[in-house]
mmCIF file of N, CA and C in Angstrom:
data_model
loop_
_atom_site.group_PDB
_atom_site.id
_atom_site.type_symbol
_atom_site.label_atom_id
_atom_site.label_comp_id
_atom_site.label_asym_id
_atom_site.label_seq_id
_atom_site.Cartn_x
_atom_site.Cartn_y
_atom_site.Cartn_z
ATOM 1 N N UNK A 199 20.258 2.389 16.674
ATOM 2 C CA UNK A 199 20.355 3.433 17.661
ATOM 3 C C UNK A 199 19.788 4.708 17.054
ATOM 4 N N UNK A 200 19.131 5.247 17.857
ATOM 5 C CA UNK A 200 18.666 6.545 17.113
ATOM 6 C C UNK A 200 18.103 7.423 18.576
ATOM 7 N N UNK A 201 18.707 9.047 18.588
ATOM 8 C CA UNK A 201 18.439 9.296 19.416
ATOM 9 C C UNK A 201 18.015 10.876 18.822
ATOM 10 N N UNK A 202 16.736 11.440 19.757
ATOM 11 C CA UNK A 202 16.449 12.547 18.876
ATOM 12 C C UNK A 202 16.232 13.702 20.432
ATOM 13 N N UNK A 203 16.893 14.829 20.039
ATOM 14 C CA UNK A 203 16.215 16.154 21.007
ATOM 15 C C UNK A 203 15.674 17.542 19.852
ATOM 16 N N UNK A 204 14.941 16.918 20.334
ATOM 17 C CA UNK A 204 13.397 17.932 19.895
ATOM 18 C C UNK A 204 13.983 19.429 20.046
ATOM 19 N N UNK A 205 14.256 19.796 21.226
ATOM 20 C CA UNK A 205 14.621 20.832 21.394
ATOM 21 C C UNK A 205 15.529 21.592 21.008
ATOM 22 N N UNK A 206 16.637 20.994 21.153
ATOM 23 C CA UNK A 206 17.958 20.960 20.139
ATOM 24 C C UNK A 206 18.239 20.931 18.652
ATOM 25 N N UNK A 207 16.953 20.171 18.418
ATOM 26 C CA UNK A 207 16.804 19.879 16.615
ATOM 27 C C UNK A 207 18.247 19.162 16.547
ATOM 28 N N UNK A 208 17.902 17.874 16.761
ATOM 29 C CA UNK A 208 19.557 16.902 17.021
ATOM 30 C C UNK A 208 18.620 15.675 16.850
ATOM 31 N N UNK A 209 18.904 14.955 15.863
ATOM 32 C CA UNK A 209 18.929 13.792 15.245
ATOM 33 C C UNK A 209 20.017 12.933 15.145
ATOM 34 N N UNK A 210 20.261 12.384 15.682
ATOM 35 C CA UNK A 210 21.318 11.243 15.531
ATOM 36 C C UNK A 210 20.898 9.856 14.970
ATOM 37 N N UNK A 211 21.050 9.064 14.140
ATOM 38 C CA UNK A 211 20.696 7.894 13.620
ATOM 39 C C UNK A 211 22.092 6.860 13.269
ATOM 40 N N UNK A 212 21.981 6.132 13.750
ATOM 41 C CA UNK A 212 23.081 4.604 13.381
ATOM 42 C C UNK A 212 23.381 4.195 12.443
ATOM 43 N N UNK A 213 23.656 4.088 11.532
ATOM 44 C CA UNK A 213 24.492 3.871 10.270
ATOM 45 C C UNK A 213 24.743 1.782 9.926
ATOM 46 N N UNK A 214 25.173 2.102 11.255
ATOM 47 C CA UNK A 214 25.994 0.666 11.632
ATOM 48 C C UNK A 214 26.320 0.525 12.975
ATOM 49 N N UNK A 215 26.279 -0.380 13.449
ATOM 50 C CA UNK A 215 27.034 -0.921 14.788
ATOM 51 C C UNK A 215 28.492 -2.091 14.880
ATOM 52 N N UNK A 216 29.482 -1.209 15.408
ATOM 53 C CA UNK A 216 30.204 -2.190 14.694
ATOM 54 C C UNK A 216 31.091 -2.911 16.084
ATOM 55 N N UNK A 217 30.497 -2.919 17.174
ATOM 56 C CA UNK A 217 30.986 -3.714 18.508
ATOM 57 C C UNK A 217 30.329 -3.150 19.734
ATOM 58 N N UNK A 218 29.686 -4.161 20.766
ATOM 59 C CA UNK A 218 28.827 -3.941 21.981
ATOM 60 C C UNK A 218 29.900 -4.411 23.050
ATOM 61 N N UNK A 219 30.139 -4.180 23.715
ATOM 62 C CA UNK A 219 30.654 -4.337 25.465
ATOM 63 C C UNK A 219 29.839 -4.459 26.774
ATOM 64 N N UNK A 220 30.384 -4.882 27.360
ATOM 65 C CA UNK A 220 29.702 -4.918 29.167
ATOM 66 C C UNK A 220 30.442 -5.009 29.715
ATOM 67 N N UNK A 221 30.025 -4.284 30.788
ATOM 68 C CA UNK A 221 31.240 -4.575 32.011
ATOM 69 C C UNK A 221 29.987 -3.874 33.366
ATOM 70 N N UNK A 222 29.927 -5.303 34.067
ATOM 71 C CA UNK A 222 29.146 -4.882 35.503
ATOM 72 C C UNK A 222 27.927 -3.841 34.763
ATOM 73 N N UNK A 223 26.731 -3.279 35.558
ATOM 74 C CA UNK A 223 25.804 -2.558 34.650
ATOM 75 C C UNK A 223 25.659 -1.481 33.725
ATOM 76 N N UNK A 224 27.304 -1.382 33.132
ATOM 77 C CA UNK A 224 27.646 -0.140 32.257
ATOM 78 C C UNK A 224 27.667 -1.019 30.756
ATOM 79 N N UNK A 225 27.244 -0.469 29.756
ATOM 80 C CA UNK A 225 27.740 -0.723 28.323
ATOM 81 C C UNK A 225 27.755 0.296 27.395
ATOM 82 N N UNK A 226 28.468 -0.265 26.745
ATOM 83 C CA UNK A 226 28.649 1.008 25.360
ATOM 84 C C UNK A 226 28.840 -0.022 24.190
ATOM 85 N N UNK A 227 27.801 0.883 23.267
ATOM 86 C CA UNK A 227 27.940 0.358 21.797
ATOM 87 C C UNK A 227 28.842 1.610 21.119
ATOM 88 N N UNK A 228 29.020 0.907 19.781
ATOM 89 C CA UNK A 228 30.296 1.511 18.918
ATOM 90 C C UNK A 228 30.015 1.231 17.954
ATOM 91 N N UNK A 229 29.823 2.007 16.770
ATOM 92 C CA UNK A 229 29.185 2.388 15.158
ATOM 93 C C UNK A 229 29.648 3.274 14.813
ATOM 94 N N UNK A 230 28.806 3.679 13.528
ATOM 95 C CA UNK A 230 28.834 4.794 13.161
ATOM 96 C C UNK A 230 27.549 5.725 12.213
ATOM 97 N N UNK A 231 27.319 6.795 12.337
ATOM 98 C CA UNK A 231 26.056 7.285 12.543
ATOM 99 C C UNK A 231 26.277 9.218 11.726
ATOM 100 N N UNK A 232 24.848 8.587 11.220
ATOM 101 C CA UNK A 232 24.599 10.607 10.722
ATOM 102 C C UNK A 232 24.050 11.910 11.940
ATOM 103 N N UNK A 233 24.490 12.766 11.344
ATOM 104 C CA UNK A 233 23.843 13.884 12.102
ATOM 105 C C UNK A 233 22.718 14.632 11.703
ATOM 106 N N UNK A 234 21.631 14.324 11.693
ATOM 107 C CA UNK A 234 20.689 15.571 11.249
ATOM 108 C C UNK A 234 20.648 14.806 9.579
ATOM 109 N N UNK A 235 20.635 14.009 9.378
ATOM 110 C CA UNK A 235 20.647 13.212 8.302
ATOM 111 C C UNK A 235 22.003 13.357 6.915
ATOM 112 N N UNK A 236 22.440 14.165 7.756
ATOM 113 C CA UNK A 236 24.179 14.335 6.996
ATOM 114 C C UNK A 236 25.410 14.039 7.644
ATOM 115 N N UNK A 237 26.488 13.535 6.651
ATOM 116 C CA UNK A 237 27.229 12.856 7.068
ATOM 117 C C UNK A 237 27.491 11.583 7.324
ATOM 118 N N UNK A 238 29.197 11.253 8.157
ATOM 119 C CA UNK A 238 28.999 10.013 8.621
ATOM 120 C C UNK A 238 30.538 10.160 9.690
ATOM 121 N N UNK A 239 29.795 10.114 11.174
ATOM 122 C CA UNK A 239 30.779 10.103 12.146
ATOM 123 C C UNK A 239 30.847 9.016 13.026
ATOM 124 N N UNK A 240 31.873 8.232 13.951
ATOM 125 C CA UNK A 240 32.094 7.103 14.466
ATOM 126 C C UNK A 240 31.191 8.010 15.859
ATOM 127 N N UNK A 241 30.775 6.696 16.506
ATOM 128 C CA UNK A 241 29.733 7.415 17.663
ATOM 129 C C UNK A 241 29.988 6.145 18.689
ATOM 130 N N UNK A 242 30.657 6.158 20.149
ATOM 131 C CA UNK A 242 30.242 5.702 21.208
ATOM 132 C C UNK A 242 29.071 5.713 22.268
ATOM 133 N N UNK A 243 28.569 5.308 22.466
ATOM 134 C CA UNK A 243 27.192 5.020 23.583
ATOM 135 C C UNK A 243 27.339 4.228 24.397
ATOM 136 N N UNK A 244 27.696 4.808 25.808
ATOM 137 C CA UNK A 244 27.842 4.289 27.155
ATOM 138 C C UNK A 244 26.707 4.580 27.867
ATOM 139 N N UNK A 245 26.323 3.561 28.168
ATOM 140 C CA UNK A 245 24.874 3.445 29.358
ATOM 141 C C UNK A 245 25.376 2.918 30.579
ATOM 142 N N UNK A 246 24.695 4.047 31.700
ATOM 143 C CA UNK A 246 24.973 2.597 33.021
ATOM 144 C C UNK A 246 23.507 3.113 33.538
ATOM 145 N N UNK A 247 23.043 1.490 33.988
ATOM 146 C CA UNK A 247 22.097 0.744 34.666
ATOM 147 C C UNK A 247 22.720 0.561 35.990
ATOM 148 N N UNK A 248 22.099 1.994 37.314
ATOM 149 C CA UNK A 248 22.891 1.843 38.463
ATOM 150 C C UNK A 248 21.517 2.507 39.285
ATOM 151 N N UNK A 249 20.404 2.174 38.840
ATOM 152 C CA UNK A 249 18.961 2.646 39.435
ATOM 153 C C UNK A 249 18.240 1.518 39.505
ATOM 154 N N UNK A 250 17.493 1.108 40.283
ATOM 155 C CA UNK A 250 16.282 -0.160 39.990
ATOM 156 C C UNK A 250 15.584 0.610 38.547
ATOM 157 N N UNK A 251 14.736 -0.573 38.863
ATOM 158 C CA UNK A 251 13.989 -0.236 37.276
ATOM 159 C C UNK A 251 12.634 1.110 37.952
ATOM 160 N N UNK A 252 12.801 1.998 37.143
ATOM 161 C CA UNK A 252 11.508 3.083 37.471
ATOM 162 C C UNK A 252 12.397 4.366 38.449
ATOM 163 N N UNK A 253 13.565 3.709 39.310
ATOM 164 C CA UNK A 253 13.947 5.194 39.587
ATOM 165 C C UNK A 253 14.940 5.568 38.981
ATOM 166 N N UNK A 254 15.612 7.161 39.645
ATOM 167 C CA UNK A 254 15.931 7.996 39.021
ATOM 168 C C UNK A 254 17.762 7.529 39.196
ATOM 169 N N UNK A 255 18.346 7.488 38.093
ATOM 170 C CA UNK A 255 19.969 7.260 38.293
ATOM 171 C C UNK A 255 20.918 6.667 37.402
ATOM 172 N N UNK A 256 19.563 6.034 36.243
ATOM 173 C CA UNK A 256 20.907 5.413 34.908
ATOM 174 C C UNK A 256 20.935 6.704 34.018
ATOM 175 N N UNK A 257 21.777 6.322 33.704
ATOM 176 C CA UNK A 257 22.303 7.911 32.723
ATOM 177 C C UNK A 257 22.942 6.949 31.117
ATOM 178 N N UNK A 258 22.891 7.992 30.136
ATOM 179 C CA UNK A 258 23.965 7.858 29.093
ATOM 180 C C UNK A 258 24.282 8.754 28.313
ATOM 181 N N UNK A 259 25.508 8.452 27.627
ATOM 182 C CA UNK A 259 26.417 9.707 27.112
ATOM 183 C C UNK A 259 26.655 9.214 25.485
ATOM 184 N N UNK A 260 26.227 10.047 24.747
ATOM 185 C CA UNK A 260 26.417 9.313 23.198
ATOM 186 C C UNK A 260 27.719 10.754 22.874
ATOM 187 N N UNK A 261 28.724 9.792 22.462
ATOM 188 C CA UNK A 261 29.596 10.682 21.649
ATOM 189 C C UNK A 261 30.171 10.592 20.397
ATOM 190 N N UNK A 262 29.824 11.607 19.603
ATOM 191 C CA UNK A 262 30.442 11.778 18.421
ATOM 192 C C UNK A 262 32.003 11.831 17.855
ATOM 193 N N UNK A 263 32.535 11.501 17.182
ATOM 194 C CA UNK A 263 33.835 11.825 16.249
ATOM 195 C C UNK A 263 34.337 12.893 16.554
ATOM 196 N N UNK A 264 33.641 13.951 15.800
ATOM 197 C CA UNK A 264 33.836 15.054 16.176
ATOM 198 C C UNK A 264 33.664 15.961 17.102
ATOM 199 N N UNK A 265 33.797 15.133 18.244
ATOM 200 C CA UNK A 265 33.719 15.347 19.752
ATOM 201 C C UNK A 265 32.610 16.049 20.482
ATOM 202 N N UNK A 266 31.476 16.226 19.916
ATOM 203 C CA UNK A 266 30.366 16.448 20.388
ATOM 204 C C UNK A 266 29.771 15.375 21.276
ATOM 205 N N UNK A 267 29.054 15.672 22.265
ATOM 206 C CA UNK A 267 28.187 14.517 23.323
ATOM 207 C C UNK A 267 27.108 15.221 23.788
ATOM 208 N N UNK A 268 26.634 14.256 23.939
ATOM 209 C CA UNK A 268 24.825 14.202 24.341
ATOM 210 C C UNK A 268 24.379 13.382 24.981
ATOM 211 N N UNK A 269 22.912 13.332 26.162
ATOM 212 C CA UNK A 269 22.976 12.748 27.164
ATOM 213 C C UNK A 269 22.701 13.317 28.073
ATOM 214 N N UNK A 270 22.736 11.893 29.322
ATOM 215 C CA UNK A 270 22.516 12.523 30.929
ATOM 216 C C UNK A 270 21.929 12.119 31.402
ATOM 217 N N UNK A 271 21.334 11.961 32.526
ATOM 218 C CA UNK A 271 20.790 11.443 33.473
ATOM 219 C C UNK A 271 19.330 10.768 32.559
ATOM 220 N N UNK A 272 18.742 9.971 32.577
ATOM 221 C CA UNK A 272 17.581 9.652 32.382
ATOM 222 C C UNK A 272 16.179 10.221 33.263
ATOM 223 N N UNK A 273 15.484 10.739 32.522
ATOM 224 C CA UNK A 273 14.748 11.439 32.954
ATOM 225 C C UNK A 273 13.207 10.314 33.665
ATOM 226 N N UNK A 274 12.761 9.704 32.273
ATOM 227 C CA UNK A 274 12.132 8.771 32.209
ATOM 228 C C UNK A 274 11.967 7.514 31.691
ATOM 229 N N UNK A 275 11.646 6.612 32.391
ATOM 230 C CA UNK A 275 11.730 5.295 31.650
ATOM 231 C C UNK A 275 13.066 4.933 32.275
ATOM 232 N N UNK A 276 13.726 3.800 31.349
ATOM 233 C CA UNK A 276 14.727 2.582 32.224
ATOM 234 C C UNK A 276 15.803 2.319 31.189
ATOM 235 N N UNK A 277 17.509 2.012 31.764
ATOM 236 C CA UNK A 277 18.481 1.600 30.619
ATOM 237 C C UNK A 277 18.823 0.275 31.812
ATOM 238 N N UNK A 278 18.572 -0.806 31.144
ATOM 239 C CA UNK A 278 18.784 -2.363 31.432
ATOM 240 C C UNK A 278 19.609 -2.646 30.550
ATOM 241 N N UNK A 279 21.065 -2.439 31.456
ATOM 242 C CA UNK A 279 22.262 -3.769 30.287
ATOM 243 C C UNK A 279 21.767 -5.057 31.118
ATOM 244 N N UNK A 280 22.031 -5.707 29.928
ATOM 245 C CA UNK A 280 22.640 -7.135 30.007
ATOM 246 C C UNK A 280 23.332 -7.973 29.140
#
């Protein structure tokens, strides 16, 4: 997992993954992951797949330990659980 905003200067990178879920077109993975290349915090990632493929409506929310989150609507491109 690795998720980056440019804008933000926010690097997030995966460490480990340490359990995946599904339920209907939502999932969340569960690890744990650096910030900005320091550290080491437990991180949830919930996706839902509730758009066809190409439009506008899956979203996801990555949250940190230390209760920070990031995310949101998908702008471009596609999140396909299965």
């Amino acid at each position: 997992l690795s998720y980056n905003d440019k804008s933000g200067k926010i690097n997030i990178k995966s460490q480990k993954v340490t359990n995946v879920t599904k339920s209907g077109t939502s999932g969340r993975i569960y690890g744990t992951a650096s910030f900005n290349g320091k550290g080491t915090y437990n991180f949830v990632l919930e996706a839902k797949d509730v758009a066809a493929k190409g439009k506008p409506g899956d979203s996801f929310i990555l949250t940190l330990s230390d209760g920070s989150s990031y995310g949101g609507a998908v702008k471009s491109g596609d999140i396909s659980v299965k």
